C-alpha cells in the first residue's frame, strides 16, 4: 500500500510541477499579460436611472 501512495504522490508532484512550468513558460507571457488586464477591460458599471432610482437592465 505504501508503494501506491508513493506513486500517487510522485504523479501528483510531477503534474503540479508540469502545470507550474507551463504557466510560467515564455510562450505564455503574452496570454498571462492579457489575462492580468482583464479586470480593467470590463465596461463601466451602468449609471442608475435618477427617475426610478433603480436600473432595470
Coordinates of N, CA and C in Angstrom, one line a residue:
X1 N 0.8 -1.2 0.0 CA 0.0 0.0 0.0 C 0.9 1.3 0.0
X2 N 2.0 1.2 0.7 CA 2.9 2.4 0.7 C 3.4 2.7 -0.7
X3 N 3.6 1.6 -1.5 CA 4.1 1.9 -2.8 C 3.1 2.6 -3.7
X4 N 1.8 2.3 -3.5 CA 0.8 3.0 -4.3 C 0.7 4.5 -3.8
X5 N 0.8 4.7 -2.5 CA 0.8 6.1 -2.0 C 2.0 6.9 -2.6
X6 N 3.2 6.2 -2.6 CA 4.4 6.9 -3.2 C 4.2 7.2 -4.6
X7 N 3.6 6.3 -5.4 CA 3.4 6.5 -6.8 C 2.4 7.6 -7.0
X8 N 1.3 7.6 -6.3 CA 0.3 8.7 -6.4 C 0.9 10.0 -6.0
X9 N 1.7 10.1 -5.0 CA 2.3 11.3 -4.6 C 3.3 11.8 -5.7
X10 N 4.1 10.9 -6.2 CA 5.0 11.3 -7.3 C 4.3 11.8 -8.5
X11 N 3.2 11.1 -8.9 CA 2.5 11.6 -10.1 C 1.8 13.0 -9.8
X12 N 1.3 13.2 -8.6 CA 0.7 14.5 -8.3 C 1.8 15.6 -8.3
X13 N 3.0 15.3 -7.8 CA 4.1 16.3 -7.8 C 4.5 16.6 -9.2
X14 N 4.7 15.6 -10.0 CA 5.1 15.8 -11.4 C 4.0 16.6 -12.2
X15 N 2.8 16.3 -11.9 CA 1.7 17.1 -12.6 C 1.7 18.5 -12.1
X16 N 1.9 18.7 -10.8 CA 1.9 20.1 -10.3 C 3.1 20.9 -10.9
X17 N 4.3 20.3 -10.9 CA 5.4 21.0 -11.5 C 5.3 21.2 -13.0
X18 N 4.6 20.3 -13.7 CA 4.4 20.5 -15.1 C 3.4 21.7 -15.3
X19 N 2.4 21.8 -14.5 CA 1.5 22.9 -14.7 C 2.2 24.3 -14.4
X20 N 3.0 24.3 -13.3 CA 3.7 25.5 -13.0 C 4.7 25.9 -14.1
X21 N 5.4 24.9 -14.6 CA 6.3 25.1 -15.7 C 5.6 25.7 -16.9
X22 N 4.4 25.1 -17.3 CA 3.6 25.5 -18.4 C 3.1 27.0 -18.2
X23 N 2.6 27.3 -17.0 CA 2.0 28.6 -16.7 C 3.1 29.7 -16.8
X24 N 4.3 29.4 -16.4 CA 5.3 30.5 -16.4 C 6.3 30.4 -17.6
X25 N 6.0 29.6 -18.6 CA 6.9 29.5 -19.7 C 6.8 30.7 -20.6
X26 N 7.8 31.0 -21.4 CA 7.9 32.2 -22.2 C 6.8 32.3 -23.2
X27 N 6.3 31.2 -23.7 CA 5.2 31.2 -24.7 C 3.9 31.7 -24.1
X28 N 3.8 31.6 -22.8 CA 2.5 32.0 -22.1 C 2.6 33.5 -21.7
X29 N 3.7 34.2 -21.8 CA 3.9 35.5 -21.3 C 2.8 36.5 -21.8
X30 N 2.6 36.5 -23.1 CA 1.6 37.4 -23.7 C 0.2 37.0 -23.2
X31 N -0.2 35.8 -23.1 CA -1.5 35.4 -22.6 C -1.7 35.7 -21.2
X32 N -0.6 35.6 -20.4 CA -0.7 35.9 -19.0 C -0.8 37.4 -18.8
X33 N -0.1 38.2 -19.6 CA -0.2 39.7 -19.5 C -1.7 40.1 -19.9
X34 N -2.2 39.5 -21.0 CA -3.6 39.8 -21.4 C -4.6 39.5 -20.3
X35 N -4.4 38.3 -19.7 CA -5.3 37.8 -18.6 C -5.2 38.7 -17.4
X36 N -4.1 39.3 -17.1 CA -3.9 40.1 -16.0 C -4.6 41.4 -16.1
X37 N -4.8 41.9 -17.4 CA -5.5 43.1 -17.6 C -7.0 43.0 -17.8
X38 N -7.6 41.8 -17.8 CA -9.0 41.6 -18.0 C -9.9 42.4 -17.0
X39 N -9.6 42.4 -15.7 CA -10.4 43.2 -14.8 C -10.5 44.6 -15.1
X40 N -9.5 45.2 -15.8 CA -9.5 46.6 -16.1 C -10.2 46.8 -17.5
X41 N -10.4 45.8 -18.2 CA -11.0 45.9 -19.6 C -12.5 45.9 -19.6
X42 N -13.1 45.6 -18.4 CA -14.6 45.5 -18.4 C -15.2 46.8 -18.5
X43 N -16.4 46.9 -19.1 CA -17.1 48.2 -19.2 C -17.5 48.7 -17.9
X44 N -17.7 50.0 -17.8 CA -18.0 50.7 -16.6 C -19.4 50.2 -16.1
X45 N -19.7 50.3 -14.8 CA -21.0 49.9 -14.3 C -22.0 50.9 -14.8
X46 N -23.2 50.4 -15.1 CA -24.3 51.2 -15.6 C -24.7 52.3 -14.7
X47 N -25.0 53.5 -15.2 CA -25.5 54.6 -14.4 C -26.9 54.4 -14.0
X48 N -27.2 54.7 -12.7 CA -28.6 54.5 -12.2 C -29.5 55.5 -12.8
X49 N -30.7 55.1 -13.1 CA -31.7 56.0 -13.6 C -32.2 56.9 -12.5
X50 N -32.0 58.2 -12.6 CA -32.4 59.1 -11.5 C -33.9 59.1 -11.2
X51 N -34.7 58.9 -12.3 CA -36.1 59.0 -12.2 C -36.7 57.8 -11.3
X52 N -36.2 56.6 -11.6 CA -36.7 55.4 -11.0 C -35.9 55.1 -9.7
X53 N -34.6 55.5 -9.7 CA -33.7 55.2 -8.6 C -33.1 53.8 -8.7
X54 N -33.6 53.0 -9.7 CA -33.0 51.7 -9.9 C -32.8 51.5 -11.4
X55 N -31.8 50.8 -11.7 CA -31.6 50.4 -13.1 C -32.2 49.1 -13.4
X56 N -33.1 49.0 -14.3 CA -33.9 47.7 -14.6 C -33.3 47.0 -15.8
X57 N -32.0 47.1 -16.0 CA -31.5 46.4 -17.2 C -31.3 45.0 -17.0

